[in-house]
Amino acid sequence: KEANVKYRPVETGKTGILIAGTANSPMNIYETVQQAKAVVVRVLEFALKEKIKARDEISTVSRRKCSGCMMCIEACPYDARFLDQDTKTAAVISSICQGCGLCTMVCPNNAAELVGQETKTMRTIIDSII
């Protein structure tokens, strides 16, 4: 499934995975060629970068609060979370994490947080607005 039909029609939810033509949806040859050209442009943009910058806002896990229930792992649409076998707590692959925040919504212990959007910070912002 594409990331955004209007603005990113050849990109998927996972960074670096692109789709075109009938892999995306039924379409004629002209549309397929246009999407293929768009994929080539995106691949060239990716290949010509000297450094690939990871997203700034990624999810973290407070190992002290994590009970290893795996709810955040199951909720992650990017497969950026896994169960650390040594500590039996959730862990994040930061290069894959897109910072969507689904893990923070399902975590019953508030162990999952987005960097820069910690609970204490959000409460302060909400209190200042109210």
Coordinates of N, CA and C in Angstrom, one line a residue:
K1 N 0.8 -1.2 0.0 CA 0.0 0.0 0.0 C 0.9 1.2 0.0
E2 N 0.5 2.2 -0.8 CA 1.3 3.4 -0.9 C 1.2 4.3 0.3
A3 N 2.2 5.1 0.6 CA 2.2 5.9 1.8 C 1.1 7.0 1.7
N4 N 1.0 7.7 0.6 CA 0.0 8.7 0.4 C -0.3 8.7 -1.1
V5 N -1.6 8.5 -1.4 CA -2.0 8.3 -2.8 C -1.7 9.6 -3.6
K6 N -1.9 10.8 -3.0 CA -1.7 12.0 -3.7 C -0.3 12.5 -3.7
Y7 N 0.4 12.5 -2.6 CA 1.7 13.1 -2.5 C 2.9 12.2 -2.6
R8 N 2.7 10.9 -2.3 CA 3.8 9.9 -2.4 C 3.3 8.6 -2.9
P9 N 2.8 8.6 -4.2 CA 2.1 7.5 -4.7 C 3.0 6.2 -5.0
V10 N 4.3 6.4 -5.1 CA 5.2 5.2 -5.3 C 5.9 4.8 -4.1
E11 N 5.7 5.5 -3.0 CA 6.4 5.1 -1.7 C 5.5 4.3 -0.9
T12 N 6.0 3.4 -0.1 CA 5.2 2.6 0.9 C 5.5 3.1 2.3
G13 N 4.9 2.5 3.2 CA 5.1 2.9 4.6 C 6.5 2.7 5.1
K14 N 7.3 1.8 4.5 CA 8.6 1.6 4.9 C 9.6 2.3 4.0
T15 N 10.5 3.0 4.6 CA 11.5 3.8 3.9 C 12.3 3.0 2.9
G16 N 12.4 3.4 1.7 CA 13.3 2.7 0.7 C 12.5 1.6 -0.1
I17 N 11.3 1.3 0.3 CA 10.5 0.4 -0.5 C 9.5 1.1 -1.4
L18 N 9.7 1.0 -2.7 CA 8.9 1.7 -3.7 C 8.1 0.7 -4.5
I19 N 6.9 1.1 -5.0 CA 6.1 0.3 -5.9 C 5.7 1.0 -7.1
A20 N 5.4 0.3 -8.2 CA 5.0 0.9 -9.4 C 4.2 -0.1 -10.2
G21 N 3.4 0.5 -11.1 CA 2.6 -0.4 -12.0 C 1.6 -1.2 -11.3
T22 N 1.4 -2.4 -11.9 CA 0.3 -3.3 -11.3 C 0.6 -3.8 -10.0
A23 N 1.8 -3.6 -9.5 CA 2.2 -4.0 -8.1 C 1.4 -3.1 -7.1
N24 N 1.1 -1.9 -7.6 CA 0.4 -0.9 -6.9 C -1.1 -1.1 -7.0
S25 N -1.6 -1.1 -8.2 CA -3.0 -1.3 -8.5 C -3.2 -1.5 -10.0
P26 N -4.4 -2.0 -10.4 CA -4.6 -2.2 -11.9 C -4.4 -0.8 -12.6
M27 N -3.7 -0.8 -13.7 CA -3.5 0.4 -14.5 C -3.0 0.1 -15.9
N28 N -3.1 1.0 -16.7 CA -2.7 0.8 -18.1 C -1.2 1.0 -18.3
I29 N -0.7 0.8 -19.5 CA 0.7 0.9 -19.7 C 1.2 2.3 -19.5
Y30 N 0.5 3.3 -20.0 CA 0.9 4.7 -19.8 C 1.1 5.0 -18.3
E31 N 0.2 4.7 -17.5 CA 0.3 5.0 -16.1 C 1.4 4.2 -15.4
T32 N 1.6 3.0 -15.9 CA 2.7 2.1 -15.4 C 4.1 2.7 -15.7
V33 N 4.2 3.2 -16.9 CA 5.5 3.9 -17.3 C 5.7 5.2 -16.5
Q34 N 4.7 5.9 -16.2 CA 4.8 7.2 -15.4 C 5.2 6.8 -14.0
Q35 N 4.6 5.8 -13.4 CA 5.0 5.4 -12.1 C 6.4 4.9 -12.1
A36 N 6.8 4.1 -13.1 CA 8.2 3.6 -13.2 C 9.2 4.7 -13.2
K37 N 8.9 5.8 -14.0 CA 9.8 7.0 -14.0 C 9.9 7.6 -12.6
A38 N 8.8 7.7 -11.9 CA 8.8 8.3 -10.6 C 9.6 7.5 -9.7
V39 N 9.6 6.1 -9.8 CA 10.4 5.3 -8.9 C 11.9 5.5 -9.3
V40 N 12.2 5.6 -10.5 CA 13.6 5.9 -10.9 C 14.1 7.2 -10.3
V41 N 13.3 8.2 -10.3 CA 13.7 9.5 -9.7 C 14.0 9.3 -8.2
R42 N 13.1 8.6 -7.5 CA 13.2 8.4 -6.1 C 14.5 7.6 -5.8
V43 N 14.7 6.6 -6.6 CA 15.9 5.7 -6.4 C 17.2 6.6 -6.6
L44 N 17.2 7.4 -7.6 CA 18.4 8.3 -7.9 C 18.6 9.2 -6.7
E45 N 17.5 9.8 -6.2 CA 17.6 10.7 -5.1 C 18.3 10.0 -3.9
F46 N 17.8 8.8 -3.7 CA 18.3 8.0 -2.6 C 19.8 7.6 -2.8
A47 N 20.1 7.2 -4.0 CA 21.5 6.7 -4.3 C 22.5 7.8 -4.3
L48 N 22.1 9.1 -4.7 CA 23.0 10.2 -4.8 C 23.3 10.9 -3.5
K49 N 22.6 10.5 -2.4 CA 22.8 11.1 -1.1 C 24.1 10.5 -0.5
E50 N 24.9 11.4 0.0 CA 26.2 10.9 0.6 C 25.9 10.3 2.0
K51 N 24.9 10.9 2.7 CA 24.5 10.4 4.0 C 23.0 10.3 4.0
I52 N 22.5 9.3 4.7 CA 21.1 9.1 4.8 C 20.8 9.5 6.3
K53 N 20.0 10.5 6.5 CA 19.7 10.9 7.8 C 18.5 10.2 8.4
A54 N 18.7 9.7 9.6 CA 17.6 9.0 10.3 C 16.6 10.0 10.8
R55 N 15.4 9.6 10.9 CA 14.3 10.5 11.5 C 14.7 11.0 12.8
D56 N 14.4 12.2 13.1 CA 14.7 12.8 14.4 C 13.8 12.2 15.5
E57 N 12.5 12.1 15.3 CA 11.6 11.6 16.3 C 11.5 10.1 16.2
I58 N 12.1 9.4 17.1 CA 11.9 8.0 17.1 C 11.4 7.6 18.5
S59 N 10.9 6.4 18.6 CA 10.4 5.8 19.8 C 11.5 5.2 20.6
T60 N 11.3 5.3 21.9 CA 12.3 4.7 22.9 C 11.5 3.8 23.9
V61 N 12.2 3.0 24.6 CA 11.6 2.2 25.6 C 12.3 2.4 26.9
S62 N 11.5 2.6 28.0 CA 12.0 2.7 29.3 C 12.0 1.2 29.8
R63 N 13.2 0.7 29.9 CA 13.3 -0.7 30.3 C 12.8 -1.0 31.7
R64 N 12.9 0.0 32.5 CA 12.4 -0.1 33.9 C 10.9 -0.3 34.0
K65 N 10.2 0.4 33.1 CA 8.7 0.3 33.0 C 8.2 -0.8 32.2
C66 N 9.0 -1.3 31.2 CA 8.5 -2.3 30.3 C 8.3 -3.7 30.9
S67 N 7.1 -4.3 30.7 CA 6.9 -5.6 31.3 C 7.1 -6.7 30.2
G68 N 7.4 -6.3 29.0 CA 7.6 -7.3 28.0 C 6.3 -7.9 27.4
C69 N 5.2 -7.2 27.5 CA 3.9 -7.7 27.1 C 3.8 -7.8 25.6
M70 N 4.7 -7.2 24.8 CA 4.8 -7.3 23.4 C 3.6 -6.5 22.6
M71 N 2.8 -5.8 23.3 CA 1.7 -5.1 22.7 C 2.3 -4.0 21.7
C72 N 3.3 -3.4 22.1 CA 3.9 -2.3 21.2 C 4.6 -3.0 19.9
I73 N 5.1 -4.2 20.1 CA 5.7 -4.9 19.0 C 4.7 -5.3 18.0
E74 N 3.5 -5.8 18.5 CA 2.4 -6.2 17.6 C 1.8 -5.0 16.9
A75 N 1.8 -3.8 17.6 CA 1.2 -2.6 17.0 C 2.0 -1.9 16.0
C76 N 3.3 -2.1 16.0 CA 4.2 -1.3 15.1 C 4.0 -1.8 13.6
P77 N 3.6 -0.8 12.8 CA 3.3 -1.1 11.4 C 4.6 -1.2 10.6
Y78 N 5.8 -0.8 11.1 CA 7.0 -0.8 10.4 C 8.0 -1.9 10.9
D79 N 7.5 -2.8 11.8 CA 8.3 -3.8 12.3 C 9.7 -3.3 12.9
A80 N 9.6 -2.2 13.6 CA 10.8 -1.5 14.1 C 11.0 -1.9 15.6
R81 N 10.1 -2.8 16.1 CA 10.3 -3.2 17.5 C 10.5 -4.7 17.6
F82 N 11.2 -5.1 18.6 CA 11.4 -6.5 18.8 C 11.6 -6.8 20.3
L83 N 11.5 -8.0 20.8 CA 11.7 -8.3 22.2 C 13.1 -8.7 22.4
D84 N 13.8 -7.9 23.2 CA 15.2 -8.2 23.6 C 15.2 -9.4 24.5
Q85 N 15.9 -10.5 24.0 CA 15.9 -11.7 24.7 C 16.7 -11.7 26.0
D86 N 17.7 -10.8 26.1 CA 18.5 -10.7 27.3 C 17.7 -10.0 28.4
T87 N 17.0 -8.9 28.1 CA 16.3 -8.2 29.2 C 14.8 -8.5 29.2
K88 N 14.3 -9.2 28.2 CA 12.9 -9.6 28.1 C 12.0 -8.3 28.1
T89 N 12.5 -7.2 27.5 CA 11.8 -6.0 27.3 C 11.8 -5.6 25.8
A90 N 10.9 -4.7 25.4 CA 10.9 -4.3 24.0 C 12.1 -3.4 23.7
A91 N 12.5 -3.5 22.4 CA 13.6 -2.6 22.0 C 13.2 -2.1 20.6
V92 N 13.9 -1.0 20.2 CA 13.5 -0.3 19.0 C 14.7 -0.3 18.0
I93 N 14.5 -0.6 16.7 CA 15.5 -0.5 15.7 C 15.3 1.0 15.1
S94 N 16.1 1.9 15.6 CA 15.9 3.3 15.3 C 15.9 3.6 13.8
S95 N 16.7 2.9 13.0 CA 16.8 3.2 11.6 C 15.5 2.8 10.8
I96 N 14.7 2.0 11.4 CA 13.4 1.6 10.8 C 12.2 2.4 11.3
C97 N 12.3 2.8 12.6 CA 11.2 3.5 13.3 C 10.9 4.8 12.5
Q98 N 9.6 5.0 12.3 CA 9.1 6.2 11.6 C 8.5 7.2 12.6
G99 N 8.5 6.9 13.8 CA 8.0 7.9 14.8 C 6.5 8.1 14.8
C100 N 5.7 7.1 14.4 CA 4.3 7.2 14.2 C 3.5 7.3 15.6
G101 N 4.1 6.7 16.6 CA 3.5 6.8 17.9 C 2.5 5.8 18.3
L102 N 2.2 4.8 17.4 CA 1.3 3.7 17.8 C 1.7 3.0 19.0
C103 N 3.0 2.7 19.1 CA 3.5 2.0 20.3 C 3.2 2.7 21.6
T104 N 3.2 4.0 21.6 CA 3.0 4.8 22.8 C 1.5 4.7 23.2
M105 N 0.6 4.5 22.2 CA -0.8 4.5 22.5 C -1.2 3.1 23.1
V106 N -0.5 2.0 22.7 CA -1.0 0.7 23.2 C -0.2 0.3 24.4
C107 N 0.9 0.9 24.8 CA 1.7 0.4 25.9 C 0.9 0.7 27.2
P108 N 0.6 -0.4 28.0 CA -0.2 -0.2 29.2 C 0.7 0.4 30.4
N109 N 2.0 0.3 30.2 CA 2.9 0.8 31.3 C 3.5 2.2 31.0
N110 N 3.2 2.8 29.9 CA 3.8 4.0 29.4 C 5.3 3.9 29.3
A111 N 5.8 2.7 28.9 CA 7.2 2.5 28.7 C 7.7 3.0 27.4
A112 N 6.8 3.1 26.4 CA 7.1 3.5 25.0 C 6.8 5.0 24.9
E113 N 7.8 5.8 24.5 CA 7.7 7.2 24.3 C 8.4 7.7 23.1
L114 N 7.9 8.7 22.4 CA 8.6 9.3 21.3 C 9.6 10.3 21.8
V115 N 10.8 10.4 21.3 CA 11.8 11.3 21.7 C 11.3 12.7 21.4
G116 N 11.3 13.6 22.4 CA 10.9 15.0 22.2 C 9.4 15.1 22.5
Q117 N 8.7 14.0 22.7 CA 7.3 14.0 23.1 C 7.0 13.2 24.3
E118 N 7.8 13.3 25.3 CA 7.7 12.5 26.5 C 6.4 13.0 27.2
T119 N 5.9 12.1 28.1 CA 4.6 12.4 28.8 C 4.7 13.7 29.6
K120 N 5.8 13.9 30.3 CA 6.0 15.1 31.1 C 6.0 16.3 30.2
T121 N 6.7 16.3 29.1 CA 6.7 17.4 28.1 C 5.3 17.7 27.6
M122 N 4.5 16.7 27.2 CA 3.2 16.8 26.7 C 2.3 17.4 27.7
R123 N 2.4 16.9 29.0 CA 1.5 17.5 30.1 C 1.8 18.9 30.3
T124 N 3.1 19.3 30.2 CA 3.4 20.7 30.4 C 2.8 21.6 29.3
I125 N 2.9 21.1 28.1 CA 2.3 21.8 26.9 C 0.8 22.0 27.1
I126 N 0.2 20.9 27.4 CA -1.3 20.9 27.6 C -1.7 21.8 28.7
D127 N -1.0 21.8 29.9 CA -1.3 22.7 31.0 C -1.1 24.1 30.6
S128 N -0.1 24.4 29.8 CA 0.1 25.8 29.4 C -1.0 26.3 28.4
I129 N -1.5 25.4 27.6 CA -2.6 25.8 26.7 C -3.9 26.0 27.5
I130 N -4.2 25.2 28.5 CA -5.4 25.3 29.3 C -5.3 26.4 30.2

